[in-house]
mmCIF file of C-alpha atoms (C1' of nucleotides) in Angstrom:
data_model
loop_
_atom_site.group_PDB
_atom_site.id
_atom_site.type_symbol
_atom_site.label_atom_id
_atom_site.label_comp_id
_atom_site.label_asym_id
_atom_site.label_seq_id
_atom_site.Cartn_x
_atom_site.Cartn_y
_atom_site.Cartn_z
ATOM 1 C CA MET A 1 96.579 141.875 96.219
ATOM 2 C CA HIS A 2 96.815 138.376 94.762
ATOM 3 C CA ASN A 3 94.746 136.907 97.548
ATOM 4 C CA ILE A 4 96.947 133.938 98.184
ATOM 5 C CA ASP A 5 96.052 131.920 101.234
ATOM 6 C CA GLU A 6 97.786 129.250 103.281
ATOM 7 C CA THR A 7 96.307 126.397 101.203
ATOM 8 C CA ASP A 8 97.718 127.988 98.114
ATOM 9 C CA LEU A 9 101.120 128.275 99.762
ATOM 10 C CA GLN A 10 100.921 124.596 100.721
ATOM 11 C CA ILE A 11 100.057 123.635 97.047
ATOM 12 C CA LEU A 12 103.037 125.574 95.913
ATOM 13 C CA THR A 13 105.287 124.051 98.545
ATOM 14 C CA LEU A 14 104.317 120.692 97.383
ATOM 15 C CA LEU A 15 104.368 121.336 93.724
ATOM 16 C CA GLN A 16 107.584 123.205 93.613
ATOM 17 C CA PRO A 17 109.899 120.128 93.984
ATOM 18 C CA ASP A 18 107.553 117.678 92.248
ATOM 19 C CA ALA A 19 105.666 119.145 89.328
ATOM 20 C CA ARG A 20 104.482 115.785 88.209
ATOM 21 C CA MET A 21 102.767 114.978 91.403
ATOM 22 C CA SER A 22 99.288 113.860 90.631
ATOM 23 C CA ASN A 23 96.377 116.093 91.554
ATOM 24 C CA ALA A 24 94.885 113.193 93.642
ATOM 25 C CA ALA A 25 98.141 112.907 95.710
ATOM 26 C CA LEU A 26 98.094 116.618 96.185
ATOM 27 C CA ALA A 27 94.482 116.536 97.405
ATOM 28 C CA LYS A 28 95.345 113.720 99.850
ATOM 29 C CA GLU A 29 98.158 115.698 101.253
ATOM 30 C CA LEU A 30 96.033 118.616 101.834
ATOM 31 C CA GLY A 31 92.978 116.675 103.037
ATOM 32 C CA MET A 32 90.732 118.190 100.383
ATOM 33 C CA ALA A 33 88.687 117.024 97.529
ATOM 34 C CA PRO A 34 90.711 116.552 94.273
ATOM 35 C CA SER A 35 88.423 118.866 92.330
ATOM 36 C CA ALA A 36 88.739 121.691 94.830
ATOM 37 C CA VAL A 37 92.562 121.314 94.706
ATOM 38 C CA LEU A 38 92.529 121.228 90.907
ATOM 39 C CA GLU A 39 90.523 124.465 90.757
ATOM 40 C CA ARG A 40 93.049 126.214 93.027
ATOM 41 C CA VAL A 41 95.906 124.995 90.877
ATOM 42 C CA ARG A 42 94.249 126.303 87.766
ATOM 43 C CA LYS A 43 93.674 129.798 89.433
ATOM 44 C CA LEU A 44 97.387 129.782 90.420
ATOM 45 C CA GLU A 45 98.227 129.182 86.854
ATOM 46 C CA ALA A 46 95.817 131.764 85.587
ATOM 47 C CA LYS A 47 97.130 134.500 87.968
ATOM 48 C CA GLY A 48 100.734 133.742 86.861
ATOM 49 C CA ILE A 49 101.790 132.738 90.372
ATOM 50 C CA ILE A 50 102.634 129.364 88.885
ATOM 51 C CA GLU A 51 104.733 130.322 85.821
ATOM 52 C CA ALA A 52 105.598 126.966 84.379
ATOM 53 C CA TYR A 53 106.272 123.353 85.048
ATOM 54 C CA THR A 54 109.724 122.489 83.989
ATOM 55 C CA THR A 55 111.858 119.461 83.843
ATOM 56 C CA GLN A 56 115.403 119.770 85.126
ATOM 57 C CA ILE A 57 117.761 118.070 82.795
ATOM 58 C CA ASN A 58 121.309 117.111 83.591
ATOM 59 C CA PRO A 59 123.359 119.437 81.512
ATOM 60 C CA GLN A 60 126.085 116.933 81.101
ATOM 61 C CA ALA A 61 123.781 114.495 79.542
ATOM 62 C CA VAL A 62 122.962 116.760 76.716
ATOM 63 C CA ASP A 63 126.486 118.083 76.223
ATOM 64 C CA ARG A 64 126.027 121.503 77.915
ATOM 65 C CA LYS A 65 129.030 121.128 80.224
ATOM 66 C CA LEU A 66 130.179 124.777 80.590
ATOM 67 C CA LEU A 67 128.521 127.266 82.686
ATOM 68 C CA SER A 68 129.705 130.904 82.713
ATOM 69 C CA PHE A 69 128.573 134.251 83.978
ATOM 70 C CA VAL A 70 129.160 137.123 81.563
ATOM 71 C CA PHE A 71 129.093 140.794 82.695
ATOM 72 C CA ILE A 72 128.075 142.997 79.810
ATOM 73 C CA LYS A 73 128.761 146.641 79.832
ATOM 74 C CA GLU A 74 126.477 148.777 77.628
ATOM 75 C CA SER A 75 127.069 152.241 76.316
ATOM 76 C CA THR A 76 123.374 152.965 75.821
ATOM 77 C CA PRO A 77 121.599 155.370 78.118
ATOM 78 C CA PRO A 78 119.681 154.053 81.116
ATOM 79 C CA GLY A 79 116.169 152.824 80.098
ATOM 80 C CA ASP A 80 117.337 151.958 76.692
ATOM 81 C CA ASN A 81 116.749 148.132 76.378
ATOM 82 C CA ARG A 82 117.855 147.486 72.898
ATOM 83 C CA VAL A 83 120.860 145.392 73.924
ATOM 84 C CA ALA A 84 118.868 143.395 76.405
ATOM 85 C CA ALA A 85 116.131 142.744 73.878
ATOM 86 C CA GLN A 86 118.721 141.123 71.538
ATOM 87 C CA LEU A 87 120.496 139.219 74.261
ATOM 88 C CA LYS A 88 117.178 137.799 75.518
ATOM 89 C CA ASN A 89 116.732 135.833 72.278
ATOM 90 C CA ILE A 90 119.971 133.984 72.518
ATOM 91 C CA PRO A 91 119.067 130.496 73.779
ATOM 92 C CA GLU A 92 122.424 129.793 75.464
ATOM 93 C CA ILE A 93 121.670 132.772 77.698
ATOM 94 C CA GLN A 94 119.492 131.151 80.454
ATOM 95 C CA GLU A 95 119.340 134.308 82.618
ATOM 96 C CA LEU A 96 119.711 137.973 82.002
ATOM 97 C CA HIS A 97 119.678 140.487 84.811
ATOM 98 C CA VAL A 98 120.127 144.278 85.008
ATOM 99 C CA ILE A 99 122.478 144.856 87.949
ATOM 100 C CA ALA A 100 123.095 147.814 90.115
ATOM 101 C CA GLY A 101 126.418 149.735 90.377
ATOM 102 C CA GLU A 102 128.109 149.525 87.205
ATOM 103 C CA ASP A 103 125.818 150.049 84.197
ATOM 104 C CA CYS A 104 125.922 146.263 83.519
ATOM 105 C CA LEU A 105 123.938 143.255 82.512
ATOM 106 C CA LEU A 106 124.735 139.907 83.923
ATOM 107 C CA ALA A 107 124.067 136.849 81.778
ATOM 108 C CA LYS A 108 124.151 133.197 82.843
ATOM 109 C CA VAL A 109 125.360 131.307 79.781
ATOM 110 C CA ARG A 110 125.455 127.523 79.220
ATOM 111 C CA THR A 111 127.417 126.166 76.303
ATOM 112 C CA ALA A 112 128.967 122.821 75.312
ATOM 113 C CA ASP A 113 132.539 123.934 76.062
ATOM 114 C CA ALA A 114 134.783 126.951 76.079
ATOM 115 C CA GLN A 115 135.295 126.798 72.380
ATOM 116 C CA SER A 116 131.490 127.259 71.801
ATOM 117 C CA LEU A 117 131.477 130.096 74.450
ATOM 118 C CA ILE A 118 134.075 131.927 72.379
ATOM 119 C CA THR A 119 132.147 131.340 69.266
ATOM 120 C CA LEU A 120 128.940 132.607 70.950
ATOM 121 C CA MET A 121 130.675 135.727 72.143
ATOM 122 C CA ARG A 122 132.211 136.482 68.811
ATOM 123 C CA GLU A 123 129.333 135.573 66.541
ATOM 124 C CA LYS A 124 126.452 136.811 68.627
ATOM 125 C CA LEU A 125 127.579 139.204 71.203
ATOM 126 C CA GLY A 126 130.060 140.806 68.923
ATOM 127 C CA LYS A 127 127.320 141.808 66.533
ATOM 128 C CA ILE A 128 125.167 143.665 68.966
ATOM 129 C CA ASP A 129 125.550 147.406 68.943
ATOM 130 C CA GLY A 130 125.864 149.095 72.253
ATOM 131 C CA ILE A 131 128.009 146.473 73.946
ATOM 132 C CA VAL A 132 131.143 148.173 75.242
ATOM 133 C CA SER A 133 132.876 145.276 76.864
ATOM 134 C CA THR A 134 132.374 141.901 78.539
ATOM 135 C CA LYS A 135 133.891 140.194 81.470
ATOM 136 C CA THR A 136 133.480 136.417 81.598
ATOM 137 C CA THR A 137 133.558 134.305 84.747
ATOM 138 C CA ILE A 138 133.829 130.523 84.280
ATOM 139 C CA VAL A 139 132.233 128.157 86.576
ATOM 140 C CA LEU A 140 134.528 125.303 87.592
ATOM 141 C CA GLU A 141 132.119 123.493 89.681
ATOM 142 C CA THR A 142 128.388 123.779 90.575
ATOM 143 C CA ILE A 143 127.753 122.959 94.197
ATOM 144 C CA LYS A 144 124.081 123.771 94.242
ATOM 145 C CA GLU A 145 121.591 124.753 91.627
ATOM 146 C CA LYS A 146 118.055 124.527 92.842
ATOM 147 C CA ASN A 147 115.853 127.275 91.824
ATOM 148 C CA HIS A 148 113.461 126.733 94.634
ATOM 149 C CA LEU A 149 112.021 129.568 96.536
ATOM 150 C CA VAL A 150 111.546 129.641 100.240
ATOM 151 C CA ILE A 151 107.920 129.742 100.501
ATOM 152 C CA PRO A 152 106.772 131.437 103.616
ATOM 153 C CA ALA A 153 104.104 129.807 105.965
ATOM 154 C CA SER A 154 101.904 132.976 105.473
ATOM 155 C CA LEU A 155 101.884 136.234 103.697
ATOM 156 C CA MET B 1 128.133 105.967 77.757
ATOM 157 C CA HIS B 2 124.737 107.091 78.718
ATOM 158 C CA ASN B 3 123.265 105.777 75.272
ATOM 159 C CA ILE B 4 120.853 108.659 74.772
ATOM 160 C CA ASP B 5 119.167 108.534 71.356
ATOM 161 C CA GLU B 6 117.155 110.870 69.326
ATOM 162 C CA THR B 7 113.857 109.799 70.751
ATOM 163 C CA ASP B 8 115.119 110.512 74.284
ATOM 164 C CA LEU B 9 116.232 113.991 73.116
ATOM 165 C CA GLN B 10 112.853 114.531 71.720
ATOM 166 C CA ILE B 11 111.269 113.425 75.066
ATOM 167 C CA LEU B 12 113.495 115.802 76.900
ATOM 168 C CA THR B 13 112.674 118.659 74.465
ATOM 169 C CA LEU B 14 108.957 118.238 75.043
ATOM 170 C CA LEU B 15 109.127 117.632 78.742
ATOM 171 C CA GLN B 16 111.522 120.496 79.540
ATOM 172 C CA PRO B 17 109.045 123.360 79.077
ATOM 173 C CA ASP B 18 105.947 121.305 80.202
ATOM 174 C CA ALA B 19 106.618 118.873 82.977
ATOM 175 C CA ARG B 20 102.975 118.149 83.530
ATOM 176 C CA MET B 21 102.470 116.992 79.959
ATOM 177 C CA SER B 22 100.657 113.645 80.095
ATOM 178 C CA ASN B 23 102.355 110.513 79.065
ATOM 179 C CA ALA B 24 99.699 109.926 76.525
ATOM 180 C CA ALA B 25 100.309 113.247 74.944
ATOM 181 C CA LEU B 26 103.886 112.635 74.844
ATOM 182 C CA ALA B 27 103.368 109.349 73.155
ATOM 183 C CA LYS B 28 101.124 110.899 70.595
ATOM 184 C CA GLU B 29 103.653 113.663 69.753
ATOM 185 C CA LEU B 30 106.242 110.939 69.256
ATOM 186 C CA GLY B 31 104.013 108.557 67.447
ATOM 187 C CA MET B 32 104.722 105.723 69.890
ATOM 188 C CA ALA B 33 102.769 103.591 72.303
ATOM 189 C CA PRO B 34 102.266 105.134 75.712
ATOM 190 C CA SER B 35 103.853 102.207 77.474
ATOM 191 C CA ALA B 36 107.024 102.484 75.411
ATOM 192 C CA VAL B 37 107.402 106.143 76.197
ATOM 193 C CA LEU B 38 106.755 105.679 79.771
ATOM 194 C CA GLU B 39 109.526 103.137 79.936
ATOM 195 C CA ARG B 40 111.972 105.664 78.359
ATOM 196 C CA VAL B 41 110.934 108.424 80.781
ATOM 197 C CA ARG B 42 111.540 106.058 83.817
ATOM 198 C CA LYS B 43 114.937 105.244 82.423
ATOM 199 C CA LEU B 44 115.828 108.936 81.885
ATOM 200 C CA GLU B 45 114.832 109.507 85.534
ATOM 201 C CA ALA B 46 116.730 106.416 86.811
ATOM 202 C CA LYS B 47 119.882 107.499 84.874
ATOM 203 C CA GLY B 48 119.716 110.952 86.378
ATOM 204 C CA ILE B 49 119.289 112.565 82.966
ATOM 205 C CA ILE B 50 115.984 113.966 84.200
ATOM 206 C CA GLU B 51 116.966 115.324 87.512
ATOM 207 C CA ALA B 52 113.593 116.640 88.694
ATOM 208 C CA TYR B 53 110.283 118.080 87.705
ATOM 209 C CA THR B 54 109.825 121.490 89.222
ATOM 210 C CA THR B 55 107.280 124.203 89.326
ATOM 211 C CA GLN B 56 108.390 127.709 88.543
ATOM 212 C CA ILE B 57 106.708 130.134 91.047
ATOM 213 C CA ASN B 58 106.511 133.851 90.524
ATOM 214 C CA PRO B 59 109.028 135.078 93.278
ATOM 215 C CA GLN B 60 106.881 138.272 93.675
ATOM 216 C CA ALA B 61 103.842 136.223 94.548
ATOM 217 C CA VAL B 62 105.516 134.711 97.578
ATOM 218 C CA ASP B 63 107.394 137.752 98.616
ATOM 219 C CA ARG B 64 110.793 136.977 97.411
ATOM 220 C CA LYS B 65 111.365 140.265 95.606
ATOM 221 C CA LEU B 66 115.135 140.708 95.784
ATOM 222 C CA LEU B 67 117.620 138.726 93.845
ATOM 223 C CA SER B 68 121.331 139.203 94.285
ATOM 224 C CA PHE B 69 124.536 137.631 93.463
ATOM 225 C CA VAL B 70 127.205 137.280 96.153
ATOM 226 C CA PHE B 71 130.892 136.726 95.476
ATOM 227 C CA ILE B 72 132.275 135.087 98.448
ATOM 228 C CA LYS B 73 136.111 134.983 99.053
ATOM 229 C CA GLU B 74 137.471 132.167 101.016
ATOM 230 C CA SER B 75 140.657 131.789 102.995
ATOM 231 C CA THR B 76 140.666 128.028 103.032
ATOM 232 C CA PRO B 77 143.013 126.135 100.665
ATOM 233 C CA PRO B 78 141.801 124.811 97.359
ATOM 234 C CA GLY B 79 139.965 121.518 97.699
ATOM 235 C CA ASP B 80 138.680 122.437 101.108
ATOM 236 C CA ASN B 81 134.917 122.587 100.795
ATOM 237 C CA ARG B 82 133.927 123.298 104.250
ATOM 238 C CA VAL B 83 132.721 126.824 103.578
ATOM 239 C CA ALA B 84 130.778 125.605 100.424
ATOM 240 C CA ALA B 85 129.224 122.741 102.466
ATOM 241 C CA GLN B 86 127.761 125.224 104.990
ATOM 242 C CA LEU B 87 126.577 127.765 102.312
ATOM 243 C CA LYS B 88 124.816 124.908 100.613
ATOM 244 C CA ASN B 89 122.392 124.444 103.312
ATOM 245 C CA ILE B 90 121.099 128.058 103.337
ATOM 246 C CA PRO B 91 117.802 127.935 101.501
ATOM 247 C CA GLU B 92 117.957 131.403 100.284
ATOM 248 C CA ILE B 93 121.005 130.420 98.364
ATOM 249 C CA GLN B 94 119.545 128.984 95.207
ATOM 250 C CA GLU B 95 122.953 128.430 93.466
ATOM 251 C CA LEU B 96 126.408 128.016 94.544
ATOM 252 C CA HIS B 97 129.270 127.895 92.059
ATOM 253 C CA VAL B 98 133.088 127.662 92.352
ATOM 254 C CA ILE B 99 134.474 130.145 89.953
ATOM 255 C CA ALA B 100 137.726 130.472 88.249
ATOM 256 C CA GLY B 101 140.197 133.328 88.678
ATOM 257 C CA GLU B 102 139.817 134.678 92.151
ATOM 258 C CA ASP B 103 139.455 132.024 94.731
ATOM 259 C CA CYS B 104 135.798 132.654 94.952
ATOM 260 C CA LEU B 105 132.456 131.160 95.271
ATOM 261 C CA LEU B 106 129.410 132.751 93.521
ATOM 262 C CA ALA B 107 125.974 132.491 95.245
ATOM 263 C CA LYS B 108 122.599 133.403 93.862
ATOM 264 C CA VAL B 109 120.510 134.587 96.686
ATOM 265 C CA ARG B 110 116.763 135.265 96.852
ATOM 266 C CA THR B 111 115.406 137.220 99.692
ATOM 267 C CA ALA B 112 112.268 139.154 100.600
ATOM 268 C CA ASP B 113 114.081 142.517 100.508
ATOM 269 C CA ALA B 114 117.357 144.360 101.167
ATOM 270 C CA GLN B 115 116.833 144.170 104.866
ATOM 271 C CA SER B 116 116.469 140.475 104.925
ATOM 272 C CA LEU B 117 119.548 140.180 102.630
ATOM 273 C CA ILE B 118 121.559 142.204 105.218
ATOM 274 C CA THR B 119 120.222 139.959 108.033
ATOM 275 C CA LEU B 120 121.128 136.811 106.141
ATOM 276 C CA MET B 121 124.677 138.071 105.526
ATOM 277 C CA ARG B 122 125.261 138.953 109.110
ATOM 278 C CA GLU B 123 123.450 136.122 110.755
ATOM 279 C CA LYS B 124 124.446 133.289 108.543
ATOM 280 C CA LEU B 125 127.511 134.231 106.349
ATOM 281 C CA GLY B 126 129.102 136.074 109.175
ATOM 282 C CA LYS B 127 129.110 132.993 111.310
ATOM 283 C CA ILE B 128 130.993 130.809 108.771
ATOM 284 C CA ASP B 129 134.620 130.457 109.365
ATOM 285 C CA GLY B 130 136.908 130.805 106.296
ATOM 286 C CA ILE B 131 134.942 133.688 104.600
ATOM 287 C CA VAL B 132 137.311 136.491 104.077
ATOM 288 C CA SER B 133 135.124 138.910 102.288
ATOM 289 C CA THR B 134 131.903 139.319 100.234
ATOM 290 C CA LYS B 135 130.902 141.440 97.301
ATOM 291 C CA THR B 136 127.274 141.743 96.626
ATOM 292 C CA THR B 137 125.632 142.557 93.358
ATOM 293 C CA ILE B 138 121.953 143.523 93.437
ATOM 294 C CA VAL B 139 119.703 142.720 90.552
ATOM 295 C CA LEU B 140 117.421 145.663 89.606
ATOM 296 C CA GLU B 141 115.468 143.771 86.992
ATOM 297 C CA THR B 142 115.441 140.306 85.648
ATOM 298 C CA ILE B 143 114.929 140.277 81.861
ATOM 299 C CA LYS B 144 115.042 136.598 81.388
ATOM 300 C CA GLU B 145 115.220 133.614 83.702
ATOM 301 C CA LYS B 146 114.492 130.361 81.974
ATOM 302 C CA ASN B 147 116.733 127.520 82.992
ATOM 303 C CA HIS B 148 116.018 125.628 79.760
ATOM 304 C CA LEU B 149 118.999 123.934 78.104
ATOM 305 C CA VAL B 150 119.407 123.945 74.418
ATOM 306 C CA ILE B 151 118.879 120.336 73.557
ATOM 307 C CA PRO B 152 120.777 119.311 70.479
ATOM 308 C CA ALA B 153 119.244 117.339 67.694
ATOM 309 C CA SER B 154 121.669 114.561 68.198
ATOM 310 C CA LEU B 155 124.717 113.630 70.287
ATOM 311 C "C1'" DA C 1 83.548 122.440 97.970
ATOM 312 C "C1'" DA C 2 81.519 117.709 97.526
ATOM 313 C "C1'" DT C 3 79.572 114.050 94.724
ATOM 314 C "C1'" DG C 4 79.266 110.704 91.131
ATOM 315 C "C1'" DA C 5 79.641 109.200 86.408
ATOM 316 C "C1'" DA C 6 82.027 109.268 82.188
ATOM 317 C "C1'" DA C 7 86.445 110.019 79.874
ATOM 318 C "C1'" DT C 8 91.094 109.885 80.066
ATOM 319 C "C1'" DG C 9 95.501 108.347 81.557
ATOM 320 C "C1'" DA C 10 98.957 105.409 84.107
ATOM 321 C "C1'" DG C 11 101.178 101.189 85.022
ATOM 322 C "C1'" DT C 12 101.538 95.980 84.269
ATOM 323 C "C1'" DC C 13 101.901 92.153 81.696
ATOM 324 C "C1'" DG C 14 102.802 88.731 77.965
ATOM 325 C "C1'" DC C 15 104.351 88.742 73.428
ATOM 326 C "C1'" DC C 16 106.561 90.174 69.300
ATOM 327 C "C1'" DT C 17 110.549 91.962 66.644
ATOM 328 C "C1'" DA D 1 116.622 95.657 74.694
ATOM 329 C "C1'" DG D 2 112.893 98.099 73.014
ATOM 330 C "C1'" DG D 3 108.412 98.448 71.410
ATOM 331 C "C1'" DC D 4 103.409 97.038 71.176
ATOM 332 C "C1'" DG D 5 98.615 96.083 72.606
ATOM 333 C "C1'" DA D 6 95.316 94.771 75.969
ATOM 334 C "C1'" DC D 7 94.149 94.827 80.415
ATOM 335 C "C1'" DT D 8 93.051 96.758 85.063
ATOM 336 C "C1'" DC D 9 93.106 100.370 88.247
ATOM 337 C "C1'" DA D 10 93.720 105.215 89.213
ATOM 338 C "C1'" DT D 11 93.020 109.881 88.061
ATOM 339 C "C1'" DT D 12 90.857 113.791 85.844
ATOM 340 C "C1'" DT D 13 87.140 116.192 84.347
ATOM 341 C "C1'" DC D 14 82.584 117.846 84.194
ATOM 342 C "C1'" DA D 15 77.745 118.455 85.440
ATOM 343 C "C1'" DT D 16 75.069 118.803 89.325
ATOM 344 C "C1'" DT D 17 74.041 119.816 94.196
#
DNA sequence: AATGAAATGAGTCGCCT
DNA sequence: AGGCGACTCATTTCATT
């Protein structure tokens, strides 16, 4: 498959919680030459194993205080992704998943407040054909939000 | 308050999708001296506005193929966070939110497969006092998963 | 994967506004 | 307080082995 070895897994383990770690520091941790490590990192990027380096910003600081999950029921037949394609482009929708059971999409939505959520639902979701109903769950408090993966010791 | 100005917002906008961008590149984009930009970045970190720099890893590549959302109903009185405190330490639980309506927690869980989800529920959730019931929603397909915030032009 | 040299970037300082 | 420019040191990059 992707031919990912234990050194690669170590690189991922180190980089996952600290994307701005210098290549030199990474090399020191691994006991390897910086250039060798850098080449591995570039390959992980090229293969799409490293998808992106992102900065986690405190949502409060930029006035995105409300988090909610919206279940969206579609009328379109399975395999039809027209609704999803439109929802995908809404920037307030951080995540969009197709879920099992009910023929539903689940969206993770971040807005300034309840008012702007309502506006979003009315102005944007309301205009998408094929949405039958929505069910919104408001988050009162986030206890944990770390999108870190458990990286196994080997594969 | 936090006294975050438009330059700071621009820094966040640039850094959010590219945490490994060099300080020099950042300074060039902003038309400022690198030292001045660096000082701002350090302050954003110190204030907790920048929470972390993380590397997004393709879950498939490290054998974390199954994503699910688990609603967890508690028997404990409101304000009692003993259940949440234990759930928080489970590494497969990436997110944990207190949600409105039903007295529920919502967990975003990533495991290798259905079998390991079952094991997790039995071995870990099953041993936590105060959990009344769980309802699991399996993700069939993730259409979008970008935890980027919409950063306003001003605050 | 290691080396070494050149280029680039980071962090510090004193000074200016 | 925030920004600048110059400096030194660290890091990255690239050609070569």
